[in-house]
Coordinates of C-alpha atoms and ligand atoms in Angstrom, one line a residue:
X1 CA -9.4 13.9 34.2
X2 CA -8.3 10.3 35.1
X3 CA -5.6 9.8 37.7
X4 CA -3.4 8.4 35.0
X5 CA -3.7 11.4 32.7
X6 CA -3.2 13.6 35.8
X7 CA 0.1 11.7 36.4
X8 CA 1.0 12.0 32.7
X9 CA 0.4 15.7 32.9
X10 CA 2.5 16.4 36.0
X11 CA 5.3 14.2 34.6
X12 CA 5.3 16.2 31.4
X13 CA 5.4 19.5 33.3
X14 CA 8.6 18.2 35.0
X15 CA 10.1 17.1 31.7
X16 CA 9.3 20.5 30.2
X17 CA 11.8 22.1 32.5
X18 CA 14.6 19.9 31.0
X19 CA 14.3 21.4 27.5
X20 CA 16.8 23.9 26.2
X21 CA 15.7 26.9 24.1
X22 CA 16.5 25.0 20.8
X23 CA 14.2 22.1 21.8
X24 CA 11.5 24.4 23.1
X25 CA 11.2 25.9 19.6
X26 CA 9.9 22.5 18.3
X27 CA 7.3 21.8 20.9
X28 CA 3.9 23.2 21.6
X29 CA 1.7 21.0 23.8
X30 CA -1.0 23.7 23.6
X31 CA -1.2 23.7 19.8
X32 CA -4.7 25.1 19.4
X33 CA -6.1 23.0 16.6
X34 CA -3.7 20.5 15.0
X35 CA -6.5 19.6 12.5
X36 CA -7.0 23.2 11.3
X37 CA -5.7 22.3 7.9
X38 CA -2.2 23.7 8.2
X39 CA -0.5 20.5 9.3
X40 CA 0.4 17.0 8.2
X41 CA 0.1 15.1 11.5
X42 CA 2.4 12.2 12.4
X43 CA 2.5 9.8 15.4
X44 CA 5.7 8.0 16.2
X45 CA 6.6 5.3 18.7
X46 CA 9.8 6.8 20.2
X47 CA 12.2 5.5 22.7
X48 CA 15.0 8.0 23.5
X49 CA 18.5 6.9 24.1
X50 CA 19.9 6.8 27.6
X51 CA 20.9 10.4 28.1
X52 CA 17.7 12.1 26.9
X53 CA 14.1 12.0 28.1
X54 CA 11.3 11.4 25.6
X55 CA 10.4 15.1 25.3
X56 CA 14.0 16.2 24.6
X57 CA 14.4 13.4 22.0
X58 CA 11.0 14.2 20.4
X59 CA 11.9 17.9 20.1
X60 CA 15.2 16.9 18.4
X61 CA 13.3 14.7 16.0
X62 CA 10.9 17.4 15.2
X63 CA 13.8 19.8 14.5
X64 CA 15.8 17.5 12.3
X65 CA 12.6 16.4 10.4
X66 CA 11.6 20.0 9.6
X67 CA 13.7 23.2 9.7
X68 CA 16.4 22.4 12.3
X69 CA 19.6 20.6 13.1
X70 CA 21.3 19.8 16.4
X71 CA 22.0 23.3 17.5
X72 CA 20.1 26.6 17.1
X73 CA 21.6 28.4 14.2
X74 CA 22.2 32.2 13.9
X75 CA 20.6 32.2 10.5
X76 CA 17.1 31.4 11.7
X77 CA 14.4 34.0 10.8
X78 CA 11.0 34.7 12.3
X79 CA 9.4 33.2 9.2
X80 CA 11.6 30.0 9.2
X81 CA 10.5 29.4 12.8
X82 CA 6.9 29.4 11.6
X83 CA 7.8 26.3 9.6
X84 CA 9.1 24.4 12.6
X85 CA 7.4 21.1 13.2
X86 CA 5.9 20.9 16.6
X87 CA 5.6 18.1 19.1
X88 CA 2.0 18.6 20.2
X89 CA 1.1 15.5 22.2
X90 CA 3.0 12.9 24.2
X91 CA 1.9 9.6 25.8
X92 CA 4.7 8.7 28.3
X93 CA 3.2 5.3 29.1
X94 CA 3.2 4.0 25.5
X95 CA 6.2 6.0 24.3
X96 CA 4.1 7.8 21.7
X97 CA 4.7 11.3 20.3
X98 CA 2.5 13.3 18.0
X99 CA 4.2 15.9 15.6
X100 CA 2.5 18.5 13.5
X101 CA 4.3 19.5 10.2
X102 CA 3.3 22.7 8.5
X103 CA 2.7 21.3 5.1
X104 CA 4.0 24.5 3.4
X105 CA 7.4 22.8 4.2
X106 CA 6.8 20.4 1.4
X107 CA 7.7 20.7 -2.3
X108 CA 4.7 22.2 -4.1
X109 CA 3.0 20.4 -6.8
X110 CA 2.2 17.2 -5.0
X111 CA 5.6 15.6 -4.3
X112 CA 5.3 12.6 -2.0
X113 CA 9.0 11.8 -2.1
X114 CA 9.8 15.1 -0.5
X115 CA 7.4 14.5 2.5
X116 CA 9.1 11.2 3.2
X117 CA 12.5 12.7 3.0
X118 CA 11.4 14.8 6.1
X119 CA 9.4 12.4 8.1
X120 CA 11.2 9.1 7.5
X121 CA 14.5 10.6 6.5
X122 CA 17.5 11.5 8.6
X123 CA 15.6 11.0 11.8
X124 CA 15.8 7.2 11.4
X125 CA 19.5 7.5 11.8
X126 CA 19.8 9.8 14.8
X127 CA 21.7 8.9 17.9
X128 CA 19.0 10.5 20.1
X129 CA 16.6 7.6 19.7
X130 CA 16.9 3.8 20.1
X131 CA 13.5 3.3 18.6
X132 CA 11.5 5.5 16.1
X133 CA 8.6 4.1 14.0
X134 CA 6.1 6.2 12.2
X135 CA 2.8 4.5 13.0
X136 CA 0.2 6.7 11.3
X137 CA -0.2 9.9 9.4
X138 CA -3.2 12.3 8.8
X139 CA -3.6 14.6 5.8
X140 CA -5.9 17.6 6.0
X141 CA -8.2 18.0 3.0
X142 CA -6.5 21.3 2.1
X143 CA -3.3 19.3 1.6
X144 CA -5.0 16.3 -0.1
X145 CA -6.0 18.6 -2.9
X146 CA -2.4 19.2 -3.8
X147 CA -1.7 15.5 -4.5
X148 CA -2.6 13.2 -7.4
X149 CA -4.2 10.2 -5.8
X150 CA -5.1 7.3 -8.1
X151 CA -6.6 7.9 -11.6
X152 CA -7.4 4.5 -13.1
X153 CA -8.8 2.3 -10.3
X154 CA -10.0 -1.2 -9.6
X155 CA -13.5 0.0 -10.5
X156 CA -12.2 0.7 -14.0
X157 CA -10.5 -2.7 -14.2
X158 CA -13.7 -4.4 -13.0
X159 CA -15.6 -2.6 -15.8
X160 CA -13.0 -3.7 -18.4
X161 CA -13.0 -7.3 -17.1
X162 CA -16.7 -7.3 -16.4
X163 CA -15.9 -8.8 -13.0
X164 CA -17.9 -7.8 -10.0
X165 CA -18.7 -9.0 -6.5
X166 CA -15.6 -11.2 -6.2
X167 CA -11.8 -10.6 -6.0
X168 CA -10.0 -10.2 -9.3
X169 CA -8.2 -13.5 -9.6
X170 CA -4.5 -13.2 -10.5
X171 CA -1.2 -14.9 -10.6
X172 CA 2.5 -14.2 -10.7
X173 CA 4.4 -16.2 -13.2
X174 CA 6.8 -18.6 -11.5
X175 CA 9.6 -19.7 -11.5
X176 CA 10.4 -16.1 -10.4
X177 CA 13.1 -15.9 -13.1
X178 CA 14.5 -18.0 -15.9
X179 CA 11.8 -18.7 -18.4
X180 CA 12.3 -17.5 -21.9
X181 CA 9.9 -15.0 -23.4
X182 CA 7.8 -17.7 -25.1
X183 CA 7.9 -20.0 -22.1
X184 CA 6.7 -17.1 -19.9
X185 CA 3.9 -16.3 -22.3
X186 CA 2.8 -20.0 -22.4
X187 CA 2.3 -19.9 -18.6
X188 CA 0.3 -16.7 -19.0
X189 CA -1.9 -18.4 -21.5
X190 CA -2.4 -21.5 -19.3
X191 CA -3.6 -19.3 -16.4
X192 CA -5.9 -17.2 -18.5
X193 CA -7.3 -20.2 -20.3
X194 CA -8.0 -21.8 -16.9
X195 CA -10.2 -18.8 -16.1
X196 CA -7.8 -16.4 -14.4
X197 CA -8.3 -12.7 -14.9
X198 CA -4.9 -11.0 -14.2
X199 CA -1.2 -12.0 -14.6
X200 CA 1.7 -10.0 -13.3
X201 CA 5.4 -10.1 -13.9
X202 CA 7.3 -11.0 -10.8
X203 CA 8.9 -8.0 -9.1
X204 CA 12.4 -8.6 -10.5
X205 CA 11.3 -9.4 -14.1
X206 CA 12.9 -6.8 -16.4
X207 CA 15.1 -7.1 -19.5
X208 CA 17.2 -10.2 -18.8
X209 CA 19.2 -11.6 -21.8
X210 CA 17.2 -14.9 -21.7
X211 CA 13.9 -13.0 -21.7
X212 CA 14.3 -9.8 -23.6
X213 CA 11.7 -7.2 -22.7
X214 CA 10.3 -6.6 -26.2
X215 CA 10.0 -10.3 -26.8
X216 CA 8.3 -10.9 -23.5
X217 CA 5.7 -8.2 -24.4
X218 CA 5.3 -9.6 -27.9
X219 CA 4.6 -13.1 -26.8
X220 CA 2.3 -12.0 -23.9
X221 CA 0.2 -10.2 -26.4
X222 CA -0.2 -13.3 -28.5
X223 CA -1.0 -15.4 -25.5
X224 CA -3.6 -12.9 -24.3
X225 CA -5.2 -12.7 -27.8
X226 CA -5.5 -16.5 -27.8
X227 CA -6.9 -16.8 -24.3
X228 CA -9.4 -13.9 -24.9
X229 CA -10.6 -15.6 -28.1
X230 CA -11.0 -19.0 -26.5
X231 CA -12.6 -17.9 -23.3
X232 CA -14.5 -14.9 -24.6
X233 CA -13.3 -13.0 -21.5
X234 CA -11.1 -10.0 -21.2
X235 CA -7.7 -10.4 -19.5
X236 CA -5.1 -8.1 -17.9
X237 CA -1.3 -8.3 -17.7
X238 CA 0.7 -6.1 -15.3
X239 CA 4.1 -5.4 -16.7
X240 CA 7.0 -4.5 -14.5
X241 CA 8.3 -1.2 -15.9
X242 CA 10.9 -0.6 -13.1
X243 CA 14.1 0.4 -14.9
X244 CA 17.7 1.7 -14.4
X245 CA 16.6 5.2 -15.5
X246 CA 13.6 7.4 -16.4
X247 CA 14.0 7.2 -20.1
X248 CA 14.2 3.4 -20.1
X249 CA 11.1 3.2 -17.9
X250 CA 9.2 5.4 -20.4
X251 CA 10.6 3.3 -23.3
X252 CA 9.3 0.1 -21.7
X253 CA 5.8 1.7 -21.2
X254 CA 5.8 2.7 -24.8
X255 CA 6.8 -0.8 -26.0
X256 CA 3.7 -2.1 -24.2
X257 CA 1.4 0.7 -25.4
X258 CA 2.5 0.1 -29.0
X259 CA 2.2 -3.6 -28.9
X260 CA -1.5 -3.6 -29.8
X261 CA -2.9 -4.1 -26.3
X262 CA -6.4 -2.8 -25.7
X263 CA -6.7 0.1 -23.2
X264 CA -7.4 -1.6 -19.9
X265 CA -5.7 -4.9 -20.8
X266 CA -2.3 -3.9 -19.3
X267 CA -1.1 -2.3 -16.1
X268 CA 2.3 -0.9 -15.2
X269 CA 4.0 -2.5 -12.2
X270 CA 6.6 -0.4 -10.3
X271 CA 8.8 -1.7 -7.5
X272 CA 7.8 1.4 -5.5
X273 CA 10.5 1.2 -2.8
X274 CA 13.5 0.1 -4.8
X275 CA 12.6 2.1 -8.0
X276 CA 11.3 5.0 -5.9
X277 CA 8.5 7.4 -5.5
X278 CA 9.5 9.6 -8.4
X279 CA 9.0 6.6 -10.7
X280 CA 5.6 6.0 -9.3
X281 CA 4.5 9.6 -9.6
X282 CA 5.9 9.8 -13.1
X283 CA 3.8 6.8 -14.2
X284 CA 0.7 8.2 -12.5
X285 CA 1.1 11.6 -14.3
X286 CA 2.1 10.3 -17.7
X287 CA -0.4 7.4 -17.9
X288 CA -3.6 8.4 -16.1
X289 CA -5.5 5.8 -18.1
X290 CA -3.4 2.9 -16.8
X291 CA -3.6 0.9 -13.6
X292 CA -0.4 1.7 -11.7
X293 CA 0.6 -1.4 -9.6
X294 CA 2.8 -0.7 -6.6
X295 CA 4.9 -3.7 -5.6
X296 CA 6.5 -3.1 -2.2
X297 CA 9.6 -5.4 -2.3
X298 CA 11.9 -4.5 0.6
X299 CA 9.2 -2.8 2.7
X300 CA 9.9 -5.4 5.4
X301 CA 13.1 -3.4 6.3
X302 CA 10.8 -0.6 7.5
X303 CA 7.5 -2.3 8.4
X304 CA 8.3 -5.6 10.3
X305 CA 7.0 -5.4 13.8
X306 CA 10.4 -6.6 15.2
X307 CA 12.1 -3.6 13.6
X308 CA 12.1 -0.6 16.1
X309 CA 12.9 1.8 13.2
X310 CA 10.8 2.6 10.1
X311 CA 7.1 2.9 9.4
X312 CA 3.9 0.9 9.4
X313 CA 2.3 -0.9 6.5
X314 CA -0.5 1.6 7.0
X315 CA 1.8 4.6 6.5
X316 CA 3.4 3.0 3.4
X317 CA -0.1 2.3 1.9
X318 CA -1.5 5.7 2.7
X319 CA 1.4 7.4 0.9
X320 CA 1.0 5.0 -2.1
X321 CA -2.6 6.2 -2.4
X322 CA -1.6 9.8 -2.0
X323 CA 1.0 9.4 -4.7
X324 CA -1.5 7.8 -7.1
X325 CA -0.9 4.1 -7.1
X326 CA -4.0 2.3 -8.3
X327 CA -3.2 -0.7 -6.1
X328 CA -0.5 -1.7 -3.6
X329 CA 0.3 -5.0 -2.0
X330 CA -1.0 -4.8 1.6
X331 CA -0.2 -8.3 2.9
X332 CA -2.2 -11.4 3.7
X333 CA -2.8 -10.6 7.4
X334 CA -0.6 -13.6 8.3
X335 CA -2.7 -16.1 6.2
X336 CA 0.1 -16.4 3.6
X337 CA 3.8 -16.7 3.8
X338 CA 4.8 -13.2 4.8
X339 CA 4.7 -11.7 8.3
X340 CA 1.6 -9.7 9.0
X341 CA -1.5 -9.4 11.1
X342 CA -5.1 -8.1 10.7
X343 CA -4.2 -5.1 12.8
X344 CA -1.5 -4.2 10.3
X345 CA -2.6 -5.5 6.9
X346 CA -6.4 -5.2 7.1
X347 CA -6.2 -1.7 8.6
X348 CA -3.9 -0.7 5.7
X349 CA -6.2 -2.3 3.1
X350 CA -9.3 -0.5 4.4
X351 CA -7.6 2.9 4.7
X352 CA -6.6 2.9 1.0
X353 CA -9.9 1.4 -0.2
X354 CA -12.5 3.6 1.6
X355 CA -13.3 7.3 1.4
X356 CA -13.0 7.5 5.2
X357 CA -11.6 4.9 7.7
X358 CA -10.0 4.6 11.0
X359 CA -6.2 4.1 11.0
X360 CA -4.1 3.1 14.0
X361 CA -4.5 6.6 15.6
X362 CA -6.2 8.9 13.0
X363 CA -9.5 8.8 11.3
X364 CA -8.6 9.7 7.7
X365 CA -11.2 11.2 5.3
X366 CA -9.9 11.2 1.8
X367 CA -12.6 13.5 0.5
X368 CA -13.6 17.0 1.3
X369 CA -17.3 16.4 2.1
X370 CA -19.0 19.6 3.3
X371 CA -20.0 19.1 7.0
X372 CA -23.6 20.2 6.3
X373 CA -24.0 17.8 3.4
X374 CA -25.8 15.2 5.5
X375 CA -27.0 12.9 2.7
X376 CA -23.5 13.0 1.1
X377 CA -21.9 12.2 4.4
X378 CA -24.4 9.3 4.7
X379 CA -23.5 8.0 1.2
X380 CA -19.8 8.4 1.9
X381 CA -20.1 6.3 5.0
X382 CA -22.1 3.7 3.1
X383 CA -19.3 4.2 0.5
X384 CA -21.8 2.8 -1.9
X385 CA -21.3 5.6 -4.5
X386 CA -17.7 6.2 -3.7
X387 CA -16.6 6.1 -7.3
X388 CA -19.5 8.3 -8.4
X389 CA -18.7 11.1 -5.9
X390 CA -15.1 11.0 -6.9
X391 CA -15.8 10.5 -10.6
X392 CA -18.1 13.5 -10.9
X393 CA -16.3 15.7 -8.3
X394 CA -12.8 14.5 -8.3
X395 CA -11.9 17.7 -6.5
X396 CA -13.7 16.2 -3.6
X397 CA -11.1 13.7 -2.8
X398 CA -8.6 11.0 -3.5
X399 CA -9.9 7.9 -5.4
X400 CA -9.6 4.4 -4.0
X401 CA -6.4 2.5 -4.1
X402 CA -7.0 -1.3 -4.1
X403 CA -5.3 -3.8 -1.9
X404 CA -3.3 -6.5 -3.8
X405 CA -3.2 -9.6 -1.8
X406 CA -0.4 -12.0 -2.6
X407 CA 2.4 -13.7 -0.6
X408 CA 1.9 -17.4 -0.1
X409 CA -1.8 -17.6 -0.9
X410 CA -3.4 -20.6 -2.6
X411 CA -7.0 -21.5 -3.4
X412 CA -7.6 -23.2 0.0
X413 CA -6.8 -19.9 1.7
X414 CA -9.0 -17.6 -0.4
X415 CA -12.1 -17.7 1.9
X416 CA -9.9 -17.5 5.0
X417 CA -8.5 -14.2 3.8
X418 CA -11.8 -12.8 2.5
X419 CA -13.4 -13.5 5.9
X420 CA -10.6 -11.6 7.7
X421 CA -10.8 -8.8 5.1
X422 CA -14.5 -8.5 5.2
X423 CA -14.9 -7.6 1.6
X424 CA -13.9 -8.8 -1.9
X425 CA -12.7 -5.5 -3.4
X426 CA -9.2 -6.5 -4.1
X427 CA -6.9 -8.2 -6.5
X428 CA -5.3 -11.5 -5.4
X429 CA -2.2 -12.8 -7.1
X430 CA -1.2 -16.4 -6.3
X431 CA 2.2 -17.7 -7.6
X432 CA 3.0 -21.0 -6.1
X433 CA -0.7 -21.2 -5.2
X434 CA -1.4 -21.7 -8.9
X435 CA 1.8 -23.1 -10.5
X436 CA 2.5 -25.7 -7.7
X437 CA -0.8 -27.4 -8.4
X438 CA -0.1 -31.1 -9.1
X439 CA -1.6 -30.8 -12.5
X440 CA 0.1 -27.5 -13.4
X441 CA -0.9 -23.9 -14.1
X442 CA -4.1 -24.4 -16.0
X443 CA -5.5 -26.7 -13.3
X444 CA -4.2 -24.3 -10.7
X445 CA -6.2 -21.5 -12.3
X446 CA -9.3 -23.7 -12.5
X447 CA -8.9 -24.6 -8.8
X448 CA -8.7 -20.9 -7.9
X449 CA -11.8 -20.1 -9.9
X450 CA -13.6 -23.0 -8.3
X451 CA -12.5 -21.9 -4.8
X452 CA -14.0 -18.5 -5.6
X453 CA -17.2 -20.0 -7.0
X454 CA -17.5 -22.0 -3.7
X455 CA -17.1 -18.8 -1.7
X456 CA -19.7 -17.0 -3.8
X457 CA -22.1 -19.9 -3.5
X458 CA -21.4 -20.1 0.3
X459 CA -20.3 -23.8 -0.1
X460 CA -17.4 -25.2 1.9
X461 CA -14.6 -25.9 -0.5
X462 CA -14.3 -29.5 0.7
X463 CA -17.9 -30.1 -0.4
X464 CA -17.5 -28.2 -3.6
X465 CA -14.3 -30.2 -4.3
X466 CA -16.4 -33.4 -4.5
X467 CA -17.6 -32.3 -7.9
X468 CA -14.6 -30.2 -8.9
X469 CA -11.5 -32.3 -9.4
X470 CA -8.9 -29.4 -9.8
X471 CA -10.0 -28.0 -6.5
X472 CA -9.9 -31.4 -4.9
X473 CA -6.3 -31.9 -6.1
X474 CA -5.4 -28.4 -4.8
X475 CA -6.8 -29.2 -1.4
X476 CA -5.0 -32.5 -1.2
X477 CA -1.7 -30.9 -2.2
X478 CA -1.8 -27.6 -0.2
X479 CA -3.4 -28.9 2.9
X480 CA -0.9 -31.8 3.1
X481 CA 2.0 -29.4 2.5
X482 CA 0.6 -26.9 5.0
X483 CA 0.9 -29.6 7.6
X484 CA 4.6 -30.1 6.6
X485 CA 5.3 -26.4 6.7
X486 CA 3.6 -26.0 10.1
X487 CA 5.6 -29.1 11.3
X488 CA 8.8 -27.6 10.1
X489 CA 8.0 -24.2 11.8
X490 CA 7.0 -26.0 15.0
X491 CA 10.2 -28.1 15.0
X492 CA 12.3 -25.0 14.4
X493 CA 10.6 -23.4 17.4
X494 CA 11.1 -26.6 19.6
Ligands
CAP501 C1 4.3 -14.0 -4.2 C2 5.3 -13.0 -4.7 C3 5.1 -11.5 -4.2 C4 4.9 -11.5 -2.8 C5 5.1 -10.0 -2.2 C6 6.7 -13.4 -4.3 O1 4.6 -15.2 -4.8 O2 5.3 -12.9 -6.1 O3 6.2 -10.8 -4.7 O4 3.6 -11.7 -2.5 O5 4.7 -10.0 -0.9 O6 7.6 -13.1 -5.1 O7 6.9 -13.9 -3.2 P1 3.8 -16.4 -4.1 P2 3.6 -9.0 -0.5 O8 2.4 -16.3 -4.5 O9 4.4 -17.7 -4.8 O10 4.1 -16.4 -2.7 O11 2.4 -9.3 -1.4 O12 3.4 -9.3 1.0 O13 4.1 -7.6 -0.7
MG502 MG1 20.5 17.5 6.0
MG503 MG1 7.0 -11.6 -6.4

């Protein structure tokens, strides 16, 4: 064993003597096999407050996030103690603690909201810690089988759109708010007529008096019919169904489903954090034949790297897949306008896309592939028949959830992001990137399509722009403005 781990071990031995009997009940550094299928595993970055050491604080966190509270209670039973979460590993140098949660703790029937109430619930408010961030989670396959996972996936959307080997090209209608229903639909039409595949409501779009929900749906349908007829291509619109209450959400879904849209031509968008996990799971269970689009507005309060409390983009994205989102925004790895990095956003994107992939600390396999099944394991790792495995034997695992790549992208940044991502299996939605084009939305859509063509033909966009004027105008506009933005950031920093 290395000197460092020797040191870590002897330090831990010393810390163990500091624990009281209550804390000892939530710690087992000799847990025989954390991956035996009984536990959800979590790893936290934890800094204790001044009057506790990391082991004491970790035990208090394990107590409060499973069966306990701040004192041992007389009402405990032998059985309740079996459900105690256990701190099973500690890295003193990096302030990391691993906690195993017996997943029998959780509400049966696949309730994601209930898990989160434990593992990112009260503990984020406890005095015992001055930093607590859930960095990664690991689900045993015995637990995975209890949860829905996605039903309608990007593979289904690709089949509907007949779009393969490139990202699905989308936009968000801008201005974010303020267009009337017919003005909104006009912009949808311009984007689709320009060759775009996918339009989404912006995350706050709902039933505003100047753009009544039913009217917006009605005009979008007409705009879509017109664009499909003119282009001969299928189109998709993602409607925000986030609502004040369950009944209104279902009513909005039914307005859409009764507006004459073809199956596959609409998706349901849910503001997963502000509308909540119950809304997401309700949509997944009620509408398994619809793409469920998780918008993560307000995730920054938990995920920003400057924030010592919360959870990672990876954790959010893994739970979105577990709960059944067909796609979730995973960030632009810093290429666009939002904070992010490849270490955060790309790791999250790959973990929700692939059947097995490395997270920050855990290797997650989303399917139960028998160890002996060598060729299946080979295929899973190639991931080439991912959808087939899951289509035929959905018991085997959780279908893919697709990354939705948005915030601040424009056609000149498409290749930059694809190169960082390393694949094209995602939906991109560009708002300003399309509607700020000097010649308007339709030209913005054409420029996006041309940027994608250039990528597919392995031609630099500046060369491709020589014979594609909309792309040329986009490059001139966005590259000039990028300099201005960088200058303003630089001057702010100066
Ligand atoms: C993007 C967007 C999205 C953000 C969400 C916006 O518009 O519509 O909500 O992308 O961020 O309102 O900002 P632009 P993320 O394309 O004009 O930036 O995708 O990181 O969750
Ligand atoms: Mg309580
Ligand atoms: Mg938005």
